[in-house]
XYZ file of C-alpha atoms in Angstrom:
445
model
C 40.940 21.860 2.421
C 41.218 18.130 2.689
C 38.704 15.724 1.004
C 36.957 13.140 2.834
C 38.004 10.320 0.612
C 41.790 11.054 0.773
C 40.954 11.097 4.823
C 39.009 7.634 4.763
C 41.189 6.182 2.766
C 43.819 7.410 4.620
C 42.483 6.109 7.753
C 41.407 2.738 6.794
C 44.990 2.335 5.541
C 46.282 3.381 8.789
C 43.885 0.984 10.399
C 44.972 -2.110 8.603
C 48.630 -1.288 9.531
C 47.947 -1.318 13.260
C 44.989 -3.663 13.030
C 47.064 -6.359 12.117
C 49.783 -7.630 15.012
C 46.701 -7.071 17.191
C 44.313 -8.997 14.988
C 47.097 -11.898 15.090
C 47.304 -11.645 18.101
C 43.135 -12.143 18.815
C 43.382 -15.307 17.092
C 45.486 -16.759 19.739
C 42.983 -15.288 22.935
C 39.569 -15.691 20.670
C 36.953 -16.587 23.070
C 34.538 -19.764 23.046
C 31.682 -19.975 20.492
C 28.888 -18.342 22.092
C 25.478 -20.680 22.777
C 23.377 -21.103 20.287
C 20.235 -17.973 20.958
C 22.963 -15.940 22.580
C 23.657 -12.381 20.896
C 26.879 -12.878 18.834
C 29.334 -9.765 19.337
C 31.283 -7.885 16.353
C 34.366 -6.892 16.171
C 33.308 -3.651 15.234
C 31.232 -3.410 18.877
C 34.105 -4.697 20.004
C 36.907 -2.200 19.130
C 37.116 1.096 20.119
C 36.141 3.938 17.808
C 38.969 5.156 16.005
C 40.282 8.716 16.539
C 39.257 10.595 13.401
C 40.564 13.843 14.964
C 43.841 12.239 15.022
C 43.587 10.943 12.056
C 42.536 14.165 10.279
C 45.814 15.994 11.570
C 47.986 13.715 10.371
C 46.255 13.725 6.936
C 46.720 17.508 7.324
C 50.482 17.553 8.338
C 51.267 15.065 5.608
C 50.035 17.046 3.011
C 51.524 20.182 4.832
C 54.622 18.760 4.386
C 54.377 17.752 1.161
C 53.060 20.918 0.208
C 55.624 23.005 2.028
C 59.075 21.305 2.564
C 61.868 22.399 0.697
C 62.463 19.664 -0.931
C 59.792 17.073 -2.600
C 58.983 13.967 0.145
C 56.964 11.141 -1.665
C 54.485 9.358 0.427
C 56.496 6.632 0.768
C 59.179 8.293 2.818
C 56.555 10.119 4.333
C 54.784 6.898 5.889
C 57.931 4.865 6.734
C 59.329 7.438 8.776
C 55.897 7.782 10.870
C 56.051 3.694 11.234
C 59.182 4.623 12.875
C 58.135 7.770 14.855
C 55.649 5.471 15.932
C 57.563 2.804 16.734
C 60.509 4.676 18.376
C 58.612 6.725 21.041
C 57.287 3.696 22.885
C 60.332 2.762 24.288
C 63.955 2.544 23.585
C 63.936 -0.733 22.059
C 61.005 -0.894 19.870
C 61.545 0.033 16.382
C 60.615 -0.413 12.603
C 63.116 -2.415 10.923
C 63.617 -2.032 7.313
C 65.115 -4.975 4.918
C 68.714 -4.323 5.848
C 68.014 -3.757 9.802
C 65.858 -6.854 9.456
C 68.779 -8.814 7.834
C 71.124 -7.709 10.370
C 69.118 -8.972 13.027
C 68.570 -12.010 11.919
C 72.568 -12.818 11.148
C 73.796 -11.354 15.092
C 71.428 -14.229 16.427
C 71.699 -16.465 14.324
C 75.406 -15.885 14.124
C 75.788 -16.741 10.341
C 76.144 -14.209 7.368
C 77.932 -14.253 4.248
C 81.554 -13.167 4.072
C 85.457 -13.998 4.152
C 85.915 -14.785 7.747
C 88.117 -12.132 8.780
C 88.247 -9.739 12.061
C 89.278 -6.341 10.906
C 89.813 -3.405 12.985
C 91.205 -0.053 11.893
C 95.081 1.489 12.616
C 96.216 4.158 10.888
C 93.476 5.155 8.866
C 93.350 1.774 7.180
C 91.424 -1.575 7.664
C 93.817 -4.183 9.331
C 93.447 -7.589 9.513
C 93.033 -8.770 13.337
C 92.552 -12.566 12.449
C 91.365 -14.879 9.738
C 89.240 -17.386 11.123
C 89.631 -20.864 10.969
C 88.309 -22.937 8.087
C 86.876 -19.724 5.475
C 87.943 -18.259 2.558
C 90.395 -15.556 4.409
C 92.075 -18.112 6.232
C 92.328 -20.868 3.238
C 93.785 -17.816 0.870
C 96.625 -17.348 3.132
C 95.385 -14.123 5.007
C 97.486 -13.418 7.751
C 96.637 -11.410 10.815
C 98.814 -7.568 10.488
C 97.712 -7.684 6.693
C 96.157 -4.413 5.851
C 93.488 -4.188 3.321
C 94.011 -1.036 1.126
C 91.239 -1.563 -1.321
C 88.219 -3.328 -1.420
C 87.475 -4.156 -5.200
C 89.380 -1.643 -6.739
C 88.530 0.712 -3.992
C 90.682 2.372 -1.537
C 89.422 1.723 2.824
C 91.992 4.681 3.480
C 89.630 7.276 5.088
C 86.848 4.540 5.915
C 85.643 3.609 8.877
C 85.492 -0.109 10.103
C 81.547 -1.012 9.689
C 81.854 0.378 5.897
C 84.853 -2.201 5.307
C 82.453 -4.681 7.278
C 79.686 -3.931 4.923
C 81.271 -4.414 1.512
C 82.740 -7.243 2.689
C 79.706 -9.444 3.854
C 77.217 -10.059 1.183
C 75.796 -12.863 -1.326
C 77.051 -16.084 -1.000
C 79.271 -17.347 -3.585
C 80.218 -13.895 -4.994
C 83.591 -13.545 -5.649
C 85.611 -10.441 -3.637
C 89.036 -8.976 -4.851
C 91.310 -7.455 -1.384
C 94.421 -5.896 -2.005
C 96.416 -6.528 0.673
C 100.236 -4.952 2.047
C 101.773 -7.158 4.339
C 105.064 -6.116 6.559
C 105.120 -3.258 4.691
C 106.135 -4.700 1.185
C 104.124 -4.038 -2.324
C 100.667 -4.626 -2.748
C 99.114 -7.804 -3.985
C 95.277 -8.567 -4.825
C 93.742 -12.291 -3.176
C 90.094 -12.788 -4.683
C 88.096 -14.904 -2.950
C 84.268 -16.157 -3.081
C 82.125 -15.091 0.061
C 80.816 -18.075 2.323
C 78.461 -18.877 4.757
C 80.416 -17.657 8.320
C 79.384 -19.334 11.604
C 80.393 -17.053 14.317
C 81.072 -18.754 17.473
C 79.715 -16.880 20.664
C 81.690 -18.988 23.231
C 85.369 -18.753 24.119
C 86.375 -21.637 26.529
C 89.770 -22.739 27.717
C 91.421 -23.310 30.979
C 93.084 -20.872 32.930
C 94.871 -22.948 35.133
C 95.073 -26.439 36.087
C 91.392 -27.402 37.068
C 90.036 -24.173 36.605
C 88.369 -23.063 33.272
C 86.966 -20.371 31.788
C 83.942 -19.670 29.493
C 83.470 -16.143 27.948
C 79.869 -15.208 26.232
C 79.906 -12.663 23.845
C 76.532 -12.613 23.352
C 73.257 -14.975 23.223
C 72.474 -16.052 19.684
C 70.748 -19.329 18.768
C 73.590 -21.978 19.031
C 75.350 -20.548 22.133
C 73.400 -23.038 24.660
C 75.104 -25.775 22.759
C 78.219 -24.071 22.265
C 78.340 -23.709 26.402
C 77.760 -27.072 26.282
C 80.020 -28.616 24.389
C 82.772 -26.047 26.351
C 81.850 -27.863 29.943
C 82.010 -31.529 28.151
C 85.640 -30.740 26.862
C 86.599 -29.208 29.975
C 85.143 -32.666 31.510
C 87.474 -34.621 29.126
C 90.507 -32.611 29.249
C 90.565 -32.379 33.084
C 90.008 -35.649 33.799
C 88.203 -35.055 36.661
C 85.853 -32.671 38.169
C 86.938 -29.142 38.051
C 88.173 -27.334 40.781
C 85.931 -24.018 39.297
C 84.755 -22.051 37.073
C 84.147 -18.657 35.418
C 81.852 -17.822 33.111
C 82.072 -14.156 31.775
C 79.018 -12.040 31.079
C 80.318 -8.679 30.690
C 79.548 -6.736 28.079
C 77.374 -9.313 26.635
C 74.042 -7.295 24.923
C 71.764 -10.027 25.177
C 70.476 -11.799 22.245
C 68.060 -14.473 21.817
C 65.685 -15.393 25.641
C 65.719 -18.959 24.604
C 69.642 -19.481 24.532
C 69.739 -17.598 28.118
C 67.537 -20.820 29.459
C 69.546 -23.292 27.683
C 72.901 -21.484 29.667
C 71.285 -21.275 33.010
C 69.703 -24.942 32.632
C 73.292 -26.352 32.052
C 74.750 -24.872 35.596
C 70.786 -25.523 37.319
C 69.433 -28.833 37.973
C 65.968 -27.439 39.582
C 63.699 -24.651 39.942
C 62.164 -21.775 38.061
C 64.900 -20.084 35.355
C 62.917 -17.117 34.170
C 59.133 -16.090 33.773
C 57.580 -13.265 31.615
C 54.127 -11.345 32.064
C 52.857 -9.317 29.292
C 49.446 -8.053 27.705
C 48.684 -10.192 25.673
C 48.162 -14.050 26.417
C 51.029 -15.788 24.456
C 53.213 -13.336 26.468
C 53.097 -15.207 29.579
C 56.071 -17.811 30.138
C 57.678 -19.822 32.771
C 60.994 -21.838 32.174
C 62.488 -24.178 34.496
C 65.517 -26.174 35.027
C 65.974 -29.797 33.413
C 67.576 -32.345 36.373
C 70.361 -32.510 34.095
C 73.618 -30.920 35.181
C 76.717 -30.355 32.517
C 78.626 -28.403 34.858
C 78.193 -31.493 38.110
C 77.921 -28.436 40.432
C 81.178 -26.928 39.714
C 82.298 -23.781 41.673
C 80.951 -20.544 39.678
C 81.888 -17.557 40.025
C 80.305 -15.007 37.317
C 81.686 -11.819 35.867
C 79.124 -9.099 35.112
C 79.353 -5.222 34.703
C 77.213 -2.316 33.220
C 77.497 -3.597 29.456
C 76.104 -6.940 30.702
C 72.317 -6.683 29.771
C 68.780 -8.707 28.849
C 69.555 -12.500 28.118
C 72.356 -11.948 30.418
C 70.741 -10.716 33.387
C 68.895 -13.566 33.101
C 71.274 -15.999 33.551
C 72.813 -14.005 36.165
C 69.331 -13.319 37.999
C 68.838 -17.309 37.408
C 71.900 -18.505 39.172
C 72.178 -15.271 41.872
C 68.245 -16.186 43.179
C 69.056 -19.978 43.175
C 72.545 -19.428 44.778
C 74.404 -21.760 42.097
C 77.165 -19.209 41.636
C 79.267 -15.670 42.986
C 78.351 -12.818 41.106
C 81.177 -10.434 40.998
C 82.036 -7.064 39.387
C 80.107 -4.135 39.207
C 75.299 -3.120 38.707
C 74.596 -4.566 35.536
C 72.289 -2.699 32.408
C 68.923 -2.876 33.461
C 67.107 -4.355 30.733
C 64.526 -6.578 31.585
C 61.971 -6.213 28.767
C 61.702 -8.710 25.984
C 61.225 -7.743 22.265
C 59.159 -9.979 19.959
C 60.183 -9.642 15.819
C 56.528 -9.583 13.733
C 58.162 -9.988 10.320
C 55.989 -7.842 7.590
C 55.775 -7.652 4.085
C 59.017 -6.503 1.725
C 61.537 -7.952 4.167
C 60.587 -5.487 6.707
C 59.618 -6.162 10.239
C 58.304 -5.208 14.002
C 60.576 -5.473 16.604
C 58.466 -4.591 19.457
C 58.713 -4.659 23.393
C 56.281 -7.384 24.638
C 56.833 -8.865 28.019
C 59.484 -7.944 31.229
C 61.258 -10.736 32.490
C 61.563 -11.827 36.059
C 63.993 -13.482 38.072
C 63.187 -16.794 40.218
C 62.222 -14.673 42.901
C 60.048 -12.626 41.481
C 62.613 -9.521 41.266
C 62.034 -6.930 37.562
C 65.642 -6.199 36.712
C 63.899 -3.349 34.456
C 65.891 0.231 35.229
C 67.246 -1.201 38.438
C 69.520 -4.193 37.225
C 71.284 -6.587 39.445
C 73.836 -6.131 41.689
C 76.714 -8.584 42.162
C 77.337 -10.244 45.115
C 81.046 -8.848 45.603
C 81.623 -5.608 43.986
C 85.084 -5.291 42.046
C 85.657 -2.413 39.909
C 88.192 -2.491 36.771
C 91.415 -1.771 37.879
C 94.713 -1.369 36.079
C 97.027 -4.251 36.629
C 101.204 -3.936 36.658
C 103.218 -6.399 37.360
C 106.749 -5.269 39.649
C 110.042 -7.174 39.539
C 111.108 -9.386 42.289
C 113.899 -8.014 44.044
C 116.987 -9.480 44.398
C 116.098 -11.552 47.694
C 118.237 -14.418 49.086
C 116.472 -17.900 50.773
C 118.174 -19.975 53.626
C 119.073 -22.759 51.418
C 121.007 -20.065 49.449
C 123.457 -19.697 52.329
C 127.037 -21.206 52.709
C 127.010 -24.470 54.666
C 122.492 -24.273 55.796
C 121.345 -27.222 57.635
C 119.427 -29.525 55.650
C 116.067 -30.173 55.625
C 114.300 -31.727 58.988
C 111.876 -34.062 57.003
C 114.944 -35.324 54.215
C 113.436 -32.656 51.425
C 115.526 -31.083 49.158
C 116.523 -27.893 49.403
C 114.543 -24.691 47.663
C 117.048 -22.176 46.605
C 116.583 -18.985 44.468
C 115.083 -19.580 41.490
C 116.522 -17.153 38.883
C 114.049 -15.369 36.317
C 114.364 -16.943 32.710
C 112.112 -15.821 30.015
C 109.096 -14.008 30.136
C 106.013 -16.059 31.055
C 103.812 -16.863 28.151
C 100.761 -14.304 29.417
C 97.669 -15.663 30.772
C 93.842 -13.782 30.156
C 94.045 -13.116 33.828
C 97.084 -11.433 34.116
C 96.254 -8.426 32.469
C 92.363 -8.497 33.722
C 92.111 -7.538 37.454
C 88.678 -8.614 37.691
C 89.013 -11.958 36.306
C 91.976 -12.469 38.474
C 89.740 -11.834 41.399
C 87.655 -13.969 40.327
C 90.248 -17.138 40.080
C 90.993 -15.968 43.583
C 87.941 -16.597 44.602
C 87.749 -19.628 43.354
C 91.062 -20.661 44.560
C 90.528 -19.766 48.274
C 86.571 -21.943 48.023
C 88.673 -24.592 46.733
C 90.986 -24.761 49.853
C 88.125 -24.589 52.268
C 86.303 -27.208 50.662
C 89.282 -29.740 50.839
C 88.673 -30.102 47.102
């Protein structure tokens, strides 16, 4: 039988676990001081009673298990995995995050971590090199994209998957690395670098054709509003002149950090509500709205989403569908529209727990629904046919000239291969530069 100490001690421990996000959160919402004569209130009349029955069983099944499993638990294990039984039945994306889910976190939005710089994927049961990025150790050590990395410090990747490579990889700052690399084939050789500090960019921006550009989100992490930026003034430079249109890519995009999505939307909005947020408690409750400002002087949008295209980027998408800035195309998007707040905790441990849904302008809950673009086009395979061997007037023996004094159009024969172009091999985004095309031509632009 179980001793009442081990249970109170037990439950005040409990207590003070739970007790304190929601005592934080008191501070914030803390009424007035009561008038002086009126009956002050504790915060033990206050709070509900706590559920010793509860409280008891799990006292009992922890011991139980302890007791019983085949193998010894310690109470350690034993409490960390309820935080996350706890955690992980409110809803899918709550959760306990221990120091290296933590750290992880924090490096996807902020988008720095330290490593080498290179984008690996895996062929042939080994790690290849995809690209060295510009400016890090990979790329200033002569690593060349096709290099495949047989061992890791000593260590053969053969057999590994890519995330493990990833992993030993990233890590302290300054530490020095040794890759053995076989390039085209030939005999190994060892490079040893030092890890760095990596800045991930999140943005991809270029032009797709003359007066029409293209800007590609991977996800939402705490420099991509300025990295969208800085995309639409170079565009603005390069062109010349004001676009003709423009596409900006959410698909597949996870999400990432809610205040990024507002910088996005407030560089294609000049007015009007972005996003709001209602929650429980009081520092929950949000509105963001446009700044007059407008980086993209009211180009043409068109805006790719699809079902991997979820949180931070349904809001943008919401955000410009409800204020009818841009075309969403492609196909229902993910559905999240909850927001997660991080409560960091002792021992690099933290809290990442659902606080808030997010709604659009018009008051719509993407949560379980998601949003539906505007004009629906599915993924398609695209193949490109040969012209046939077709003949033009001005190909012909002794054709009359031209009415207007132009030269003549003949045949052009086929030379090389075109250099390819994103949207030749992506029937959506081609669609999309359709679109934009054909809005162009009605507009007289």
């Amino acid at each position: 039988m179980l001793h009442l100490s081990r249970l109170t001690s037990l439950a005040l421990a409990i207590a003070i676990v739970i007790g304190a996000p929601l005592a934080q959160a008191a501070e914030k919402t803390a009424p007035a001081t009561p008038a002086a004569g009126a009956p002050a209130k504790t915060n033990a009349a206050a709070k509900p009673p706590l559920p010793l029955d509860e409280l008891r069983t799990f006292a009992e099944v922890m011991d139980r298990v302890k007791a019983a499993y085949v193998e010894p638990v310690d109470d350690k294990t034993l409490l960390e995995n309820a935080i996350k039984g706890m955690l992980s039945n409110l809803d899918p994306h709550s959760a306990y995050l221990g120091p290296e889910d933590f750290q992880e976190l924090q490096e996807s939005t902020s988008g720095e971590f330290g490593g080498l710089g290179i984008e690996v994927g895996v062929e042939d049961g080994f790690v290849k090199v995809v690209s060295p990025i510009d400016d890090t150790p990979a790329s200033k050590a002569g690593i060349e994209a096709g290099d495949l990395i047989v061992k890791i410090n000593g260590t053969p990747t053969q057999g590994q998957n890519m995330q493990e490579a990833v992993d030993k990889m990233r890590g302290k700052i300054g530490e020095k690395i040794t890759l053995t690399l076989v390039r085209d084939g030939g005999t190994p050789f060892d490079v040893t670098l030092a890890r760095a500090t990596i800045q991930v960019k999140s943005v991809k921006a270029q032009m797709l054709e003359n007066g029409y550009g293209y800007i590609r989100i991977t996800q939402f992490q705490v420099k991509t509003g300025d990295e969208v930026g800085k995309a639409l003034a170079k565009f603005r430079k390069d062109n010349g002149k004001k676009m003709s249109g423009l596409i900006l890519d959410l698909r597949n995009n996870p999400g990432g950090v809610l205040q990024s999505a507002v910088q996005v939307a407030d560089h294609f909005l000049t007015k009007g509500l972005i996003v709001y947020t209602k929650g429980r408690i009081a520092n929950s409750e949000l509105r963001f709205s446009a700044d007059p400002a407008d980086a993209s002087e009211g180009v043409p949008l068109v805006v790719l989403i699809n079902g991997g295209s979820a949180s931070a980027s349904e809001i943008v998408a919401g955000a410009l569908q409800d204020q009818k800035r841009g075309i969403l195309m492609g196909t229902d998007t993910f559905g999240k529209g909850s927001v997660q707040t991080v409560l960091p905790l002792n021992n690099d441990r933290a809290l990442k727990i659902t606080t808030a849904l997010y709604y659009t302008p018009n008051g719509r809950s993407i949560q379980a629904q998601g949003i539906n673009p505007d004009i629906v086009v599915r993924r398609a395979k695209v193949t490109n046919e040969a012209d046939g061997e077709n003949y033009k007037e001005a190909d012909l023996l002794g054709h009359l000239g031209n009415g207007n004094g132009g030269a003549d159009k003949p045949t052009v024969k086929s030379g090389a291969a075109a250099k390819a172009r994103p949207q030749d091999d992506d029937f959506q985004l081609s669609q999309a530069l359709s679109l934009l095309k054909g809005l162009s031509i009605t507009r007289g632009n």
